[in-house]
Short mmCIF file of C-alpha atoms and ligand atoms in Angstrom, two decimals:
data_model
loop_
_atom_site.label_atom_id
_atom_site.label_comp_id
_atom_site.label_asym_id
_atom_site.label_seq_id
_atom_site.Cartn_x
_atom_site.Cartn_y
_atom_site.Cartn_z
CA MET A 1 29.95 22.01 15.05
CA ALA A 2 28.97 19.95 12.40
CA ASP A 3 26.97 21.66 9.33
CA PRO A 4 23.51 21.20 9.28
CA LYS A 5 22.20 18.37 7.34
CA THR A 6 20.97 19.25 4.11
CA THR A 7 17.50 17.46 3.39
CA ALA A 8 14.61 17.32 1.03
CA ALA A 9 11.55 19.88 2.11
CA VAL A 10 8.10 19.45 0.41
CA THR A 11 7.55 23.12 -0.40
CA ALA A 12 4.20 22.81 -2.40
CA VAL A 13 1.86 20.35 -3.71
CA GLY A 14 -0.27 20.31 -6.99
CA ALA A 15 -3.46 18.32 -8.00
CA TYR A 16 -4.98 17.37 -11.06
CA LEU A 17 -8.41 15.43 -11.13
CA PRO A 18 -10.17 15.00 -14.41
CA PRO A 19 -14.06 16.56 -14.12
CA ASP A 20 -16.35 13.33 -15.02
CA ARG A 21 -17.47 11.30 -12.13
CA LEU A 22 -18.20 7.24 -12.20
CA THR A 23 -20.33 6.93 -9.37
CA ASN A 24 -21.01 3.30 -7.80
CA ALA A 25 -24.55 3.72 -9.54
CA ASP A 26 -22.99 3.92 -12.97
CA LEU A 27 -21.14 1.00 -12.02
CA GLU A 28 -24.22 -1.13 -11.30
CA ALA A 29 -25.37 -0.48 -14.74
CA LEU A 30 -22.23 -2.12 -16.53
CA VAL A 31 -21.43 -5.18 -14.18
CA ASP A 32 -23.23 -6.95 -11.59
CA THR A 33 -22.16 -5.34 -8.37
CA ASN A 34 -23.84 -2.68 -6.21
CA ASP A 35 -23.44 0.38 -4.12
CA GLU A 36 -23.60 -1.38 -0.78
CA TRP A 37 -21.07 -4.29 -1.57
CA ILE A 38 -18.84 -1.48 -2.92
CA ARG A 39 -18.71 0.78 -0.28
CA SER A 40 -18.57 -2.12 2.60
CA ARG A 41 -15.87 -3.70 0.95
CA THR A 42 -13.62 -0.59 -0.33
CA GLY A 43 -14.84 2.60 1.09
CA ILE A 44 -15.65 3.63 -2.59
CA GLU A 45 -18.00 6.12 -3.46
CA GLU A 46 -17.10 7.47 -6.75
CA ARG A 47 -13.90 8.03 -8.74
CA ARG A 48 -12.93 10.53 -11.49
CA ILE A 49 -12.13 9.46 -15.14
CA LEU A 50 -10.15 10.81 -18.08
CA ARG A 51 -12.57 11.15 -20.71
CA ASP A 52 -11.11 12.90 -23.21
CA PRO A 53 -9.23 10.24 -25.63
CA THR A 54 -6.63 12.98 -26.66
CA LYS A 55 -5.40 13.33 -23.05
CA ALA A 56 -3.57 10.59 -20.85
CA THR A 57 -1.18 10.61 -17.79
CA SER A 58 1.37 13.34 -19.10
CA PHE A 59 -1.73 15.45 -19.37
CA MET A 60 -2.56 15.22 -15.62
CA ALA A 61 0.89 14.90 -14.13
CA THR A 62 1.80 18.49 -16.17
CA GLU A 63 -1.40 19.88 -14.85
CA ALA A 64 -0.45 19.04 -11.40
CA ALA A 65 2.95 20.26 -11.88
CA ARG A 66 2.03 23.68 -13.07
CA GLU A 67 -0.05 23.91 -10.21
CA CYS A 68 2.84 23.17 -7.58
CA LEU A 69 5.00 25.15 -9.32
CA ALA A 70 2.95 28.24 -9.06
CA LYS A 71 2.22 27.40 -5.46
CA ALA A 72 5.97 27.46 -4.84
CA GLY A 73 6.41 30.78 -7.14
CA VAL A 74 9.51 28.27 -8.72
CA ALA A 75 9.74 28.90 -12.60
CA PRO A 76 9.96 25.97 -14.88
CA ASP A 77 13.45 26.58 -15.87
CA ASP A 78 14.50 26.18 -11.98
CA VAL A 79 13.24 22.58 -11.71
CA ASP A 80 16.66 20.38 -12.09
CA CYS A 81 14.54 17.12 -12.08
CA ILE A 82 11.40 15.78 -12.98
CA LEU A 83 10.68 12.01 -11.57
CA VAL A 84 7.12 10.69 -12.79
CA ALA A 85 5.71 7.58 -10.86
CA THR A 86 3.13 5.99 -13.07
CA ILE A 87 2.05 2.54 -14.53
CA THR A 88 -0.16 4.08 -17.34
CA PRO A 89 2.61 6.17 -19.46
CA ASP A 90 1.46 7.73 -22.32
CA HIS A 91 3.59 5.37 -24.28
CA VAL A 92 5.75 2.53 -23.42
CA PHE A 93 8.25 4.87 -24.26
CA PRO A 94 9.58 7.75 -24.60
CA SER A 95 8.92 8.41 -20.85
CA THR A 96 6.36 10.37 -19.30
CA ALA A 97 8.46 12.68 -18.01
CA CYS A 98 10.04 13.74 -21.37
CA LEU A 99 6.49 14.76 -22.21
CA VAL A 100 6.08 16.44 -18.86
CA GLN A 101 9.33 18.38 -19.33
CA HIS A 102 8.43 19.51 -22.65
CA LYS A 103 5.14 20.58 -21.72
CA LEU A 104 5.88 22.43 -18.68
CA GLY A 105 9.09 24.11 -20.91
CA ALA A 106 11.31 22.96 -17.88
CA GLN A 107 14.34 23.65 -20.10
CA ARG A 108 17.36 22.70 -17.78
CA ALA A 109 15.41 19.61 -16.26
CA TRP A 110 16.29 15.80 -16.89
CA GLY A 111 13.90 12.76 -15.53
CA TYR A 112 12.72 9.67 -15.89
CA ASP A 113 9.70 7.31 -15.17
CA ILE A 114 9.25 4.89 -12.08
CA SER A 115 7.55 2.15 -12.29
CA ALA A 116 6.55 0.99 -9.25
CA ALA A 117 3.05 0.71 -9.05
CA CYS A 118 1.02 1.50 -5.92
CA SER A 119 4.44 2.52 -4.20
CA GLY A 120 5.74 4.59 -7.15
CA PHE A 121 5.23 8.01 -5.31
CA LEU A 122 6.87 6.79 -2.39
CA TYR A 123 9.93 5.57 -4.22
CA GLY A 124 10.09 9.02 -6.09
CA LEU A 125 10.03 10.46 -3.02
CA THR A 126 12.92 8.68 -1.53
CA THR A 127 14.98 9.08 -5.11
CA GLY A 128 14.26 12.63 -5.22
CA ALA A 129 15.35 13.52 -1.47
CA LYS A 130 18.54 11.38 -2.20
CA MET A 131 19.42 13.37 -5.28
CA ILE A 132 18.81 16.47 -3.11
CA GLU A 133 20.98 15.24 -0.10
CA ALA A 134 23.84 14.16 -1.92
CA GLY A 135 24.09 18.06 -3.18
CA MET A 136 23.10 16.74 -6.85
CA HIS A 137 20.10 18.88 -7.09
CA ARG A 138 18.39 21.95 -5.51
CA ARG A 139 14.83 21.26 -6.56
CA VAL A 140 13.11 18.09 -7.95
CA LEU A 141 9.86 17.61 -8.68
CA VAL A 142 8.03 14.35 -7.90
CA ILE A 143 4.71 13.45 -9.73
CA GLY A 144 2.51 10.31 -9.39
CA GLY A 145 -0.25 10.00 -11.34
CA ASP A 146 -2.29 7.14 -13.38
CA ALA A 147 -5.02 6.93 -15.95
CA MET A 148 -6.00 3.75 -14.74
CA SER A 149 -9.24 3.72 -16.85
CA ARG A 150 -7.24 3.44 -19.74
CA ILE A 151 -6.14 -0.10 -18.60
CA ILE A 152 -9.36 -1.20 -16.69
CA ASP A 153 -11.62 -3.93 -17.94
CA TYR A 154 -15.26 -2.49 -17.25
CA THR A 155 -16.55 -5.98 -17.75
CA ASP A 156 -14.49 -7.33 -14.55
CA ARG A 157 -16.39 -6.56 -11.44
CA THR A 158 -13.53 -7.35 -9.27
CA THR A 159 -11.03 -4.61 -10.62
CA CYS A 160 -13.17 -1.69 -12.20
CA VAL A 161 -15.41 -0.78 -9.02
CA ILE A 162 -11.75 0.30 -7.63
CA PHE A 163 -9.96 2.06 -9.59
CA GLY A 164 -9.56 5.98 -10.71
CA ASP A 165 -7.77 8.47 -12.34
CA GLY A 166 -5.52 11.22 -11.03
CA ALA A 167 -2.33 12.58 -10.54
CA GLY A 168 -0.45 14.94 -7.90
CA ALA A 169 2.74 16.62 -7.57
CA VAL A 170 5.11 17.75 -4.90
CA LEU A 171 8.14 20.02 -5.11
CA LEU A 172 11.09 18.85 -3.26
CA GLU A 173 13.90 21.94 -2.31
CA ALA A 174 17.11 21.78 -0.16
CA THR A 175 16.71 22.62 3.46
CA THR A 176 18.79 22.83 6.45
CA ASP A 177 15.90 23.72 8.78
CA GLY A 178 15.45 20.04 9.99
CA THR A 179 12.04 19.50 8.11
CA GLY A 180 11.41 17.26 5.00
CA VAL A 181 11.99 13.44 4.09
CA LEU A 182 13.93 12.39 7.18
CA ASP A 183 13.63 8.33 6.80
CA SER A 184 12.29 5.82 4.39
CA VAL A 185 12.10 2.20 3.88
CA GLN A 186 11.02 0.30 0.48
CA TYR A 187 10.72 -2.87 -0.44
CA VAL A 188 10.27 -5.32 -3.37
CA ASP A 189 8.89 -9.27 -3.65
CA GLY A 190 8.72 -10.28 -7.20
CA SER A 191 7.09 -13.51 -6.25
CA GLY A 192 3.82 -11.45 -6.35
CA VAL A 193 3.98 -10.90 -10.01
CA ASP A 194 1.03 -12.29 -11.28
CA ALA A 195 -1.46 -11.13 -8.33
CA LEU A 196 -1.59 -7.64 -9.77
CA TRP A 197 -0.44 -7.36 -13.18
CA MET A 198 -1.39 -6.18 -16.67
CA GLU A 199 0.28 -9.54 -18.33
CA ALA A 200 0.50 -7.93 -22.41
CA GLY A 201 2.04 -4.89 -23.96
CA GLY A 202 5.46 -5.74 -22.75
CA SER A 203 7.98 -7.36 -24.71
CA LEU A 204 7.01 -10.77 -23.23
CA HIS A 205 3.98 -10.68 -24.83
CA PRO A 206 3.77 -7.77 -27.15
CA ALA A 207 0.46 -6.61 -28.69
CA THR A 208 -0.98 -9.38 -31.05
CA ARG A 209 -4.76 -10.09 -31.95
CA GLU A 210 -4.66 -13.07 -29.66
CA THR A 211 -3.85 -10.72 -26.57
CA VAL A 212 -6.25 -8.40 -27.52
CA ASP A 213 -8.96 -10.85 -27.72
CA ALA A 214 -7.89 -12.57 -24.81
CA ARG A 215 -8.20 -9.29 -22.67
CA LEU A 216 -4.65 -9.24 -21.67
CA HIS A 217 -4.05 -5.70 -21.61
CA TYR A 218 -6.22 -4.84 -18.60
CA VAL A 219 -5.27 -5.16 -15.01
CA ARG A 220 -6.11 -8.45 -13.36
CA GLN A 221 -5.99 -8.99 -9.55
CA ASP A 222 -6.01 -11.54 -7.21
CA GLY A 223 -7.68 -9.37 -4.53
CA LYS A 224 -7.73 -11.38 -1.54
CA THR A 225 -3.78 -12.32 -2.01
CA VAL A 226 -2.87 -8.86 -2.54
CA PHE A 227 -5.20 -7.81 0.26
CA LYS A 228 -3.46 -10.11 3.08
CA ARG A 229 0.05 -9.14 1.99
CA ALA A 230 -1.11 -5.11 1.80
CA VAL A 231 -2.38 -5.53 5.50
CA THR A 232 1.17 -6.74 6.79
CA GLY A 233 3.51 -4.73 4.23
CA MET A 234 1.84 -1.48 4.88
CA ALA A 235 1.37 -1.72 8.62
CA ASP A 236 4.99 -3.42 8.85
CA ALA A 237 6.54 -0.56 7.05
CA ALA A 238 4.85 1.99 8.94
CA ALA A 239 5.95 0.88 12.28
CA GLU A 240 9.24 -0.08 11.17
CA VAL A 241 9.90 3.51 10.08
CA MET A 242 8.43 4.65 13.62
CA GLU A 243 10.49 2.48 15.72
CA ARG A 244 13.62 3.29 14.16
CA ASN A 245 12.91 6.60 14.80
CA GLY A 246 11.71 6.92 18.30
CA LEU A 247 8.22 7.96 17.18
CA SER A 248 4.99 6.55 18.79
CA GLY A 249 1.44 7.52 17.59
CA PRO A 250 0.70 10.72 19.52
CA ASP A 251 3.88 12.12 17.79
CA ILE A 252 2.01 11.15 14.59
CA ARG A 253 -0.19 14.27 12.86
CA TYR A 254 -1.11 12.18 10.21
CA LEU A 255 -0.50 9.14 8.50
CA VAL A 256 -0.84 9.20 4.50
CA PRO A 257 -1.93 6.16 3.12
CA HIS A 258 -2.19 4.70 0.08
CA GLN A 259 -5.70 4.68 -0.60
CA ALA A 260 -6.56 0.81 -1.90
CA ASN A 261 -9.19 -0.39 0.53
CA LEU A 262 -10.52 1.31 3.71
CA ARG A 263 -9.79 -1.85 5.78
CA ILE A 264 -6.23 -1.70 5.05
CA ILE A 265 -5.94 1.82 6.24
CA ASP A 266 -7.65 0.62 9.40
CA ALA A 267 -5.38 -2.14 9.91
CA THR A 268 -2.07 0.25 9.37
CA ALA A 269 -3.72 3.04 11.47
CA ARG A 270 -4.20 0.29 14.42
CA ARG A 271 -0.96 -1.05 14.04
CA MET A 272 0.63 2.80 14.70
CA GLY A 273 -1.46 3.47 17.89
CA ILE A 274 -3.29 6.33 16.14
CA GLY A 275 -6.97 7.22 15.98
CA PRO A 276 -9.09 8.05 12.86
CA ASP A 277 -8.62 12.04 13.15
CA GLN A 278 -4.93 11.09 12.42
CA VAL A 279 -5.47 9.59 8.97
CA MET A 280 -6.00 10.86 5.62
CA VAL A 281 -8.60 9.24 3.75
CA ASN A 282 -10.28 10.38 0.33
CA ILE A 283 -10.90 7.17 -1.05
CA ALA A 284 -14.44 7.56 -1.03
CA ARG A 285 -13.93 10.48 -3.91
CA TYR A 286 -11.44 9.30 -6.21
CA GLY A 287 -11.12 5.24 -5.53
CA ASN A 288 -7.61 4.09 -5.80
CA THR A 289 -5.48 6.19 -8.17
CA THR A 290 -2.40 3.83 -7.92
CA ALA A 291 0.55 6.41 -7.54
CA GLY A 292 -1.55 9.26 -7.57
CA THR A 293 -3.14 8.42 -4.01
CA LEU A 294 -0.40 10.14 -1.56
CA PRO A 295 -0.04 13.45 -3.61
CA LEU A 296 -3.74 14.01 -3.46
CA CYS A 297 -4.12 13.25 0.17
CA LEU A 298 -1.56 15.58 0.60
CA ALA A 299 -3.15 18.28 -2.08
CA ASP A 300 -6.48 17.72 0.13
CA TRP A 301 -4.99 18.20 3.50
CA GLU A 302 -2.17 20.86 2.43
CA ALA A 303 -4.19 23.79 4.21
CA ASP A 304 -4.64 21.70 7.35
CA LEU A 305 -1.00 21.11 7.77
CA ARG A 306 1.55 23.07 9.93
CA THR A 307 5.31 23.44 10.01
CA GLY A 308 6.93 20.46 11.75
CA ASP A 309 4.00 17.97 11.47
CA ASN A 310 5.41 14.45 11.29
CA LEU A 311 3.77 12.29 8.47
CA VAL A 312 4.14 8.61 7.96
CA LEU A 313 3.50 7.94 4.24
CA ALA A 314 2.75 4.06 3.66
CA ALA A 315 2.06 2.16 0.34
CA PHE A 316 1.69 -1.10 -0.77
CA GLY A 317 1.36 -1.79 -4.48
CA GLY A 318 1.98 -4.57 -7.28
CA GLY A 319 4.94 -6.31 -7.85
CA PHE A 320 4.96 -6.29 -4.97
CA THR A 321 6.23 -3.22 -4.07
CA TRP A 322 5.89 -1.13 -0.52
CA GLY A 323 7.50 0.97 1.91
CA ALA A 324 7.00 3.76 4.27
CA THR A 325 8.38 7.58 4.70
CA TRP A 326 8.82 9.93 7.45
CA LEU A 327 8.30 13.27 6.40
CA LYS A 328 8.21 16.27 8.47
CA TRP A 329 6.02 18.69 6.74
CA SER A 330 7.99 22.32 6.19
CA TYR A 331 5.39 24.83 5.61
CA GLY A 332 1.97 25.97 7.01
CA SER A 333 0.24 27.19 10.08
CA GLY A 334 -2.91 24.68 9.38
CA GLN A 335 -5.78 24.82 11.81
O1 UT7 B 401 -3.56 -0.87 -4.84
C1 UT7 B 401 -2.89 -1.87 -5.31
C2 UT7 B 401 -2.97 -2.94 -4.26
N1 UT7 B 401 -4.46 -3.47 -4.03
C3 UT7 B 401 -4.96 -3.53 -2.90
O2 UT7 B 401 -4.26 -3.63 -1.99
C4 UT7 B 401 -6.58 -4.34 -3.02
C5 UT7 B 401 -6.22 -5.66 -2.01
N2 UT7 B 401 -7.66 -6.26 -2.14
C6 UT7 B 401 -8.82 -5.79 -1.52
O3 UT7 B 401 -8.83 -4.56 -1.48
C7 UT7 B 401 -9.94 -6.50 -1.93
O4 UT7 B 401 -9.46 -7.98 -2.07
C8 UT7 B 401 -11.24 -6.32 -2.66
C9 UT7 B 401 -11.82 -4.90 -2.67
C10 UT7 B 401 -10.32 -6.42 -3.94
C11 UT7 B 401 -12.27 -7.31 -2.81
O5 UT7 B 401 -12.85 -7.51 -1.57
P1 UT7 B 401 -12.87 -8.84 -0.99
O6 UT7 B 401 -13.70 -8.99 0.41
O7 UT7 B 401 -11.32 -9.53 -0.66
O8 UT7 B 401 -13.59 -9.95 -1.88
P2 UT7 B 401 -13.18 -11.32 -2.43
O9 UT7 B 401 -12.41 -11.12 -3.82
O10 UT7 B 401 -13.41 -12.12 -1.55
O11 UT7 B 401 -14.95 -11.61 -3.18
C12 UT7 B 401 -15.90 -11.50 -2.27
C13 UT7 B 401 -17.32 -12.00 -2.88
C14 UT7 B 401 -17.16 -13.07 -4.30
O12 UT7 B 401 -18.15 -13.80 -4.37
P3 UT7 B 401 -18.43 -15.21 -3.91
O13 UT7 B 401 -17.28 -16.15 -4.53
O14 UT7 B 401 -17.99 -15.16 -2.34
O15 UT7 B 401 -19.84 -15.66 -4.28
C15 UT7 B 401 -16.84 -12.30 -5.63
O16 UT7 B 401 -17.12 -12.35 -6.37
O17 UT7 B 401 -17.64 -10.80 -3.84
C16 UT7 B 401 -17.64 -11.09 -4.96
N3 UT7 B 401 -17.16 -9.72 -5.44
C17 UT7 B 401 -18.18 -8.84 -5.87
N4 UT7 B 401 -19.63 -8.56 -5.48
C18 UT7 B 401 -19.94 -7.47 -5.93
C19 UT7 B 401 -16.31 -9.36 -6.02
N5 UT7 B 401 -16.38 -8.41 -6.88
C20 UT7 B 401 -17.39 -8.10 -6.49
C21 UT7 B 401 -18.18 -6.68 -6.69
N6 UT7 B 401 -19.70 -6.64 -6.35
N7 UT7 B 401 -17.65 -5.67 -7.53
#
């Protein structure tokens, strides 16, 4: 008989959310918006903001990773690799993964950042899982987190109501019990570059007085274009991963969707043939934390999950980037 296949199990989840809240009422005082518009168009009621100017994404990522490792009972020195999905690194370089490695004291680990906007955590999950499947590593930390408030223009009502700060982490460990990351699809389409981007600050438009005056160091989004692509992208990817694995709606315990807009999430769930009780939604409390949304959902629902639960994770974001992953949950007895 063939040896059982090695897969990457999620063996623990950690999260960090900054304590300060920015409510819809707070935003009404900043820009021409209102609670009813924000709730009905996005589903968001409040977001968390990292106010402390001495802290940034590496702080949130490290806090999430610490919680994750403590739950797993794994010492930082036993981590082989750290992947940090983020578009708000502390610095252009070195990578946030380097900073997290140092803060954690993960002496043996290497790592790097993954820049894939809202799909970053999914891409990281696929990458980390392949490292484990290939036999290269036994333990990989995959972290998704963003301090979006640091690149949001709080005079632009079309973006400032959407985004928030936060980070989540999962530990991937080798298993042969048939659970873990079982399949994934991922895509990019670079024709979407200027539909959702931060134009300056890279090598094309380094920071100058002109770029700052033109407010080019902030997120800009053509919401309608992104919305249309996100609805089909997320739903198509989720359906593809289900179809090619013979999964149908009733087989799925939860859709774990990127939290960008409640209407995009609903469309994905409809396409998968699942009901509202099979969808993780926490957008009301945290808004869109970019690479943080998926692990923050897993953290919020962790106590409810059971060994063997089929989860479909799906995301769409700037780039464009998108994808979906079939994850069979590896622990817990849930409710
Ligand atoms: O996470 C990465 C991927 N991102 C996404 O998936 C986001 C996708 N896009 C969206 O979620 C939605 O397009 C938004 C939530 C960003 C916007 O919702 P929408 O229903 O597409 O609104 P819209 O852009 O078509 O704007 C409708 C109206 C406009 O006014 P007029 O031109 O009709 O007079 C906007 O100026 O709403 C206005 N508007 C606002 N009004 C009050 C835009 N933002 C606001 C606001 N408050 N914050």
